[in-house]
C-alpha cells in the first residue's frame, strides 16, 4: 500500500446534506479545503457534478426520507470506513400565517428541520463512539432565537432543535462527540427585502462561504471545547 493511499485513508470523512447549492455547497467546499473526504446528498441532480469535482460519494435524495439518509450513511461507511462529521443542512419549509399552517406542513417541517438531525444522530453516533469521537453541525436559523412571523415553522421547530443539541451534548460529550447549531441570518443566495436588510449592522447579508467557514471551524479540532452551542452568524443583526 502506497504512502499516498495510507495518507488518504487517514483523512476525516464528512457527510453533508442539501449540498448541491447555497450553504450546503459552501460547507462541502470548505470541508474539502480542510482535507475532509465527502459524502454528499441533495434532491437535485446538481449534486452529481459537484461530487465529481470534489471526488465525493453522493446520493440523490431528501433529508425528509429516512431511507435516503440511510443510503447516505451506509454508502459513506462502505466507501470510506468511517464518519467523522455530519453537516445537516436542509431546504425551506412552508410559510404563511401561523394558524393557517396545515398538519401536513407542520409534519413536513418536523421531518426536515428536526427528525433529519435526530435520525442522522441515531445512525452515526454509535460509529463515532467506536472511533473515539466526531462532530455534528446542524444548519439552523437565527429565527430559532429571534422569532419572525414570516417563518413560523422554522422558528418553532428549530427552537426545539436548540434543546435537542444540549441534551445530546450532555449525553455524548464524554465519548468525544460534539453537536452544535449554526444560526445564519439572511444569506445572499436568496433575495433579501429592505425590511429584513435594514436591521443588519453589517449592512449586507452573509455569503454562503461565510457560513461554510464557521461550519468548517466547528468541524475541526480548533473548536474542540465548543459543544451544545448555537452560533449565530447574522452580521450583528439588531432586532
Protein backbone atom coordinates (compact mmCIF):
# COMPACT_ATOMS: atom_id res chain seq x y z
CA UNK A 1 0.00 0.00 0.00
CA UNK A 2 1.46 3.35 -1.04
CA UNK A 3 2.20 6.19 1.37
CA UNK A 4 -0.29 8.34 -0.56
CA UNK A 5 -3.04 5.74 -0.14
CA UNK A 6 -2.34 5.47 3.58
CA UNK A 7 -2.49 9.25 3.85
CA UNK A 8 -5.85 9.30 2.04
CA UNK A 9 -7.25 6.67 4.41
CA UNK A 10 -6.32 8.84 7.39
CA UNK A 11 -8.29 11.85 6.13
CA UNK A 12 -11.54 12.51 8.05
CA UNK A 13 -14.93 11.95 6.44
CA UNK A 14 -17.87 14.39 6.43
CA UNK A 15 -21.49 13.85 5.41
CA UNK A 16 -23.24 16.98 4.06
CA UNK A 17 -26.95 17.10 3.23
CA UNK A 18 -28.73 19.56 0.91
CA UNK A 19 -25.27 20.07 -0.58
CA UNK A 20 -25.91 20.92 -4.23
CA UNK A 21 -26.00 24.71 -3.83
CA UNK A 22 -26.04 27.63 -1.40
CA UNK A 23 -24.93 26.99 2.17
CA UNK A 24 -24.68 23.23 1.68
CA UNK A 25 -22.36 23.55 -1.30
CA UNK A 26 -20.24 26.14 0.54
CA UNK A 27 -19.93 23.78 3.52
CA UNK A 28 -18.84 20.94 1.23
CA UNK A 29 -16.21 23.10 -0.44
CA UNK A 30 -14.84 24.46 2.85
CA UNK A 31 -14.60 20.97 4.32
CA UNK A 32 -12.89 19.73 1.18
CA UNK A 33 -10.34 22.53 1.60
CA UNK A 34 -9.80 21.31 5.17
CA UNK A 35 -8.92 17.85 3.88
CA UNK A 36 -12.19 16.02 4.51
CA UNK A 37 -13.36 13.25 2.26
CA UNK A 38 -17.02 13.85 1.47
CA UNK A 39 -20.36 12.08 1.16
CA UNK A 40 -22.94 14.47 -0.27
CA UNK A 41 -26.71 14.35 -0.65
CA UNK A 42 -29.27 16.61 -2.32
CA UNK A 43 -32.63 16.26 -4.03
CA UNK A 44 -31.34 17.86 -7.24
CA UNK A 45 -29.17 16.05 -9.77
CA UNK A 46 -26.87 19.09 -9.50
CA UNK A 47 -25.21 17.07 -6.73
CA UNK A 48 -23.56 14.87 -9.37
CA UNK A 49 -21.17 17.41 -10.95
CA UNK A 50 -20.26 18.82 -7.52
CA UNK A 51 -19.50 15.33 -6.22
CA UNK A 52 -17.40 14.61 -9.31
CA UNK A 53 -15.47 17.85 -8.85
CA UNK A 54 -14.75 17.17 -5.17
CA UNK A 55 -14.15 13.43 -5.55
CA UNK A 56 -17.11 12.70 -3.28
CA UNK A 57 -19.51 9.82 -2.80
CA UNK A 58 -23.05 11.07 -3.40
CA UNK A 59 -26.71 10.17 -3.05
CA UNK A 60 -29.63 11.92 -4.72
CA UNK A 61 -32.28 12.08 -2.02
CA UNK A 62 -34.11 14.10 0.61
CA UNK A 63 -33.46 14.70 4.30
CA UNK A 64 -37.17 14.03 4.90
CA UNK A 65 -36.76 10.39 3.80
CA UNK A 66 -35.13 8.10 6.34
CA UNK A 67 -34.31 5.58 3.60
CA UNK A 68 -32.27 8.28 1.80
CA UNK A 69 -30.41 9.21 4.98
CA UNK A 70 -29.58 5.54 5.50
CA UNK A 71 -28.28 5.31 1.93
CA UNK A 72 -26.01 8.28 2.58
CA UNK A 73 -24.73 6.88 5.87
CA UNK A 74 -24.22 3.27 4.79
CA UNK A 75 -22.76 4.36 1.45
CA UNK A 76 -20.23 6.64 3.14
CA UNK A 77 -19.32 3.96 5.66
CA UNK A 78 -18.88 1.42 2.89
CA UNK A 79 -16.81 3.81 0.78
CA UNK A 80 -14.61 5.28 3.49
CA UNK A 81 -14.92 3.04 6.54
CA UNK A 82 -15.62 5.89 8.97
CA UNK A 83 -17.68 9.05 9.58
CA UNK A 84 -16.12 11.96 11.47
CA UNK A 85 -18.51 14.82 10.80
CA UNK A 86 -22.16 15.30 9.83
CA UNK A 87 -23.38 18.63 8.48
CA UNK A 88 -27.17 18.56 8.49
CA UNK A 89 -28.41 21.23 6.11
CA UNK A 90 -31.96 21.42 4.78
CA UNK A 91 -34.26 23.21 2.39
CA UNK A 92 -37.10 25.50 3.42
CA UNK A 93 -40.43 24.56 5.00
CA UNK A 94 -43.83 26.14 4.44
CA UNK A 95 -44.50 29.78 5.24
CA UNK A 96 -47.75 31.55 5.98
CA UNK A 97 -49.99 32.74 8.80
CA UNK A 98 -49.36 30.75 11.97
CA UNK A 99 -52.89 29.37 12.33
CA UNK A 100 -53.16 28.55 8.63
CA UNK A 101 -50.23 26.13 8.55
CA UNK A 102 -51.71 22.68 7.89
CA UNK A 103 -50.92 19.47 9.73
CA UNK A 104 -49.12 18.21 6.64
CA UNK A 105 -46.94 21.32 6.53
CA UNK A 106 -46.05 21.04 10.23
CA UNK A 107 -45.19 17.36 9.78
CA UNK A 108 -43.04 18.12 6.72
CA UNK A 109 -41.24 20.80 8.72
CA UNK A 110 -40.66 18.35 11.57
CA UNK A 111 -39.22 15.81 9.14
CA UNK A 112 -36.98 18.45 7.58
CA UNK A 113 -35.72 20.54 10.50
CA UNK A 114 -35.80 18.16 13.46
CA UNK A 115 -36.12 14.50 12.57
CA UNK A 116 -33.36 14.71 9.95
CA UNK A 117 -30.94 15.56 12.76
CA UNK A 118 -32.35 13.00 15.20
CA UNK A 119 -32.23 10.26 12.57
CA UNK A 120 -28.68 11.01 11.46
CA UNK A 121 -27.60 11.14 15.10
CA UNK A 122 -29.18 7.74 15.71
CA UNK A 123 -27.34 6.28 12.72
CA UNK A 124 -23.94 7.89 13.13
CA UNK A 125 -23.41 8.26 16.89
CA UNK A 126 -22.51 4.58 17.51
CA UNK A 127 -19.87 4.76 14.75
CA UNK A 128 -18.40 7.96 16.16
CA UNK A 129 -18.36 6.47 19.66
CA UNK A 130 -16.44 3.46 18.34
CA UNK A 131 -13.93 5.77 16.65
CA UNK A 132 -13.42 7.85 19.78
CA UNK A 133 -15.27 10.97 18.68
CA UNK A 134 -16.92 13.03 15.98
CA UNK A 135 -18.83 16.22 15.27
CA UNK A 136 -22.35 17.13 14.21
CA UNK A 137 -23.05 20.63 12.87
CA UNK A 138 -26.67 21.50 12.11
CA UNK A 139 -27.64 24.45 9.94
CA UNK A 140 -30.46 26.09 11.85
CA UNK A 141 -31.58 29.74 11.61
CA UNK A 142 -31.37 32.93 13.64
CA UNK A 143 -35.17 32.72 13.63
CA UNK A 144 -34.80 29.93 16.22
CA UNK A 145 -33.87 32.50 18.87
CA UNK A 146 -35.46 35.62 17.33
CA UNK A 147 -38.89 34.50 16.11
CA UNK A 148 -40.11 36.04 12.86
CA UNK A 149 -43.75 35.62 11.90
CA UNK A 150 -42.71 35.21 8.27
CA UNK A 151 -41.16 31.82 9.14
CA UNK A 152 -43.43 30.15 11.73
CA UNK A 153 -42.48 26.52 11.04
CA UNK A 154 -38.76 27.30 11.05
CA UNK A 155 -38.99 29.33 14.27
CA UNK A 156 -40.91 26.72 16.24
CA UNK A 157 -39.10 23.56 15.17
CA UNK A 158 -35.59 24.98 15.14
CA UNK A 159 -36.15 26.22 18.68
CA UNK A 160 -36.79 22.58 19.59
CA UNK A 161 -33.54 21.68 17.85
CA UNK A 162 -31.72 24.06 20.20
CA UNK A 163 -32.86 21.99 23.18
CA UNK A 164 -32.02 18.74 21.39
CA UNK A 165 -28.34 19.63 20.93
CA UNK A 166 -27.97 20.45 24.62
CA UNK A 167 -29.43 17.07 25.56
CA UNK A 168 -27.18 15.36 23.02
CA UNK A 169 -24.07 17.15 24.26
CA UNK A 170 -24.77 16.25 27.87
CA UNK A 171 -25.10 12.56 26.97
CA UNK A 172 -22.26 12.15 24.46
CA UNK A 173 -19.53 14.68 25.30
CA UNK A 174 -17.68 12.05 27.35
CA UNK A 175 -17.44 9.92 24.19
CA UNK A 176 -15.71 12.77 22.37
CA UNK A 177 -18.80 13.60 20.29
CA UNK A 178 -19.92 17.19 19.85
CA UNK A 179 -23.08 18.73 18.37
CA UNK A 180 -23.63 22.41 17.65
CA UNK A 181 -26.05 24.51 15.62
CA UNK A 182 -25.11 27.32 13.25
CA UNK A 183 -27.80 30.01 13.05
CA UNK A 184 -27.44 32.09 9.87
CA UNK A 185 -29.28 35.34 9.47
CA UNK A 186 -30.08 36.38 5.92
CA UNK A 187 -27.82 34.98 3.21
CA UNK A 188 -27.38 36.38 -0.29
CA UNK A 189 -28.22 33.18 -2.15
CA UNK A 190 -31.86 34.35 -1.74
CA UNK A 191 -33.29 37.85 -2.25
CA UNK A 192 -33.35 39.92 0.96
CA UNK A 193 -36.04 42.57 1.35
CA UNK A 194 -35.28 46.10 2.54
CA UNK A 195 -37.27 45.37 5.72
CA UNK A 196 -35.00 42.45 6.55
CA UNK A 197 -31.82 44.17 5.42
CA UNK A 198 -32.20 47.34 7.49
CA UNK A 199 -31.53 45.81 10.95
CA UNK A 200 -28.27 44.10 9.82
CA UNK A 201 -25.43 46.10 11.36
CA UNK A 202 -23.02 44.91 8.66
CA UNK A 203 -25.26 46.48 6.03
CA UNK A 204 -25.42 43.32 3.91
CA UNK A 205 -26.45 39.67 4.07
CA UNK A 206 -23.91 36.89 4.57
CA UNK A 207 -22.38 34.90 1.76
CA UNK A 208 -22.76 31.12 1.83
CA UNK A 209 -18.98 30.91 2.13
CA UNK A 210 -19.06 32.88 5.40
CA UNK A 211 -21.49 30.34 6.84
CA UNK A 212 -19.40 27.48 5.46
CA UNK A 213 -16.28 28.84 7.16
CA UNK A 214 -17.98 28.73 10.57
CA UNK A 215 -19.16 25.18 9.89
CA UNK A 216 -15.66 24.09 8.88
CA UNK A 217 -14.26 25.60 12.09
CA UNK A 218 -16.84 23.74 14.19
CA UNK A 219 -15.95 20.53 12.36
CA UNK A 220 -12.27 20.94 13.20
CA UNK A 221 -10.25 20.30 16.34
CA UNK A 222 -9.83 24.07 16.70
CA UNK A 223 -13.32 24.14 18.26
CA UNK A 224 -12.80 21.04 20.40
CA UNK A 225 -14.33 22.58 23.55
CA UNK A 226 -17.42 24.00 21.82
CA UNK A 227 -20.37 21.71 22.41
CA UNK A 228 -24.16 22.08 22.67
CA UNK A 229 -23.99 25.67 21.41
CA UNK A 230 -25.98 27.79 18.97
CA UNK A 231 -23.61 30.01 16.99
CA UNK A 232 -25.39 32.98 15.42
CA UNK A 233 -23.90 34.26 12.14
CA UNK A 234 -26.04 37.25 11.24
CA UNK A 235 -23.75 40.25 10.73
CA UNK A 236 -24.74 41.85 14.04
CA UNK A 237 -28.47 41.94 13.32
CA UNK A 238 -30.29 44.21 15.79
CA UNK A 239 -33.98 43.49 16.40
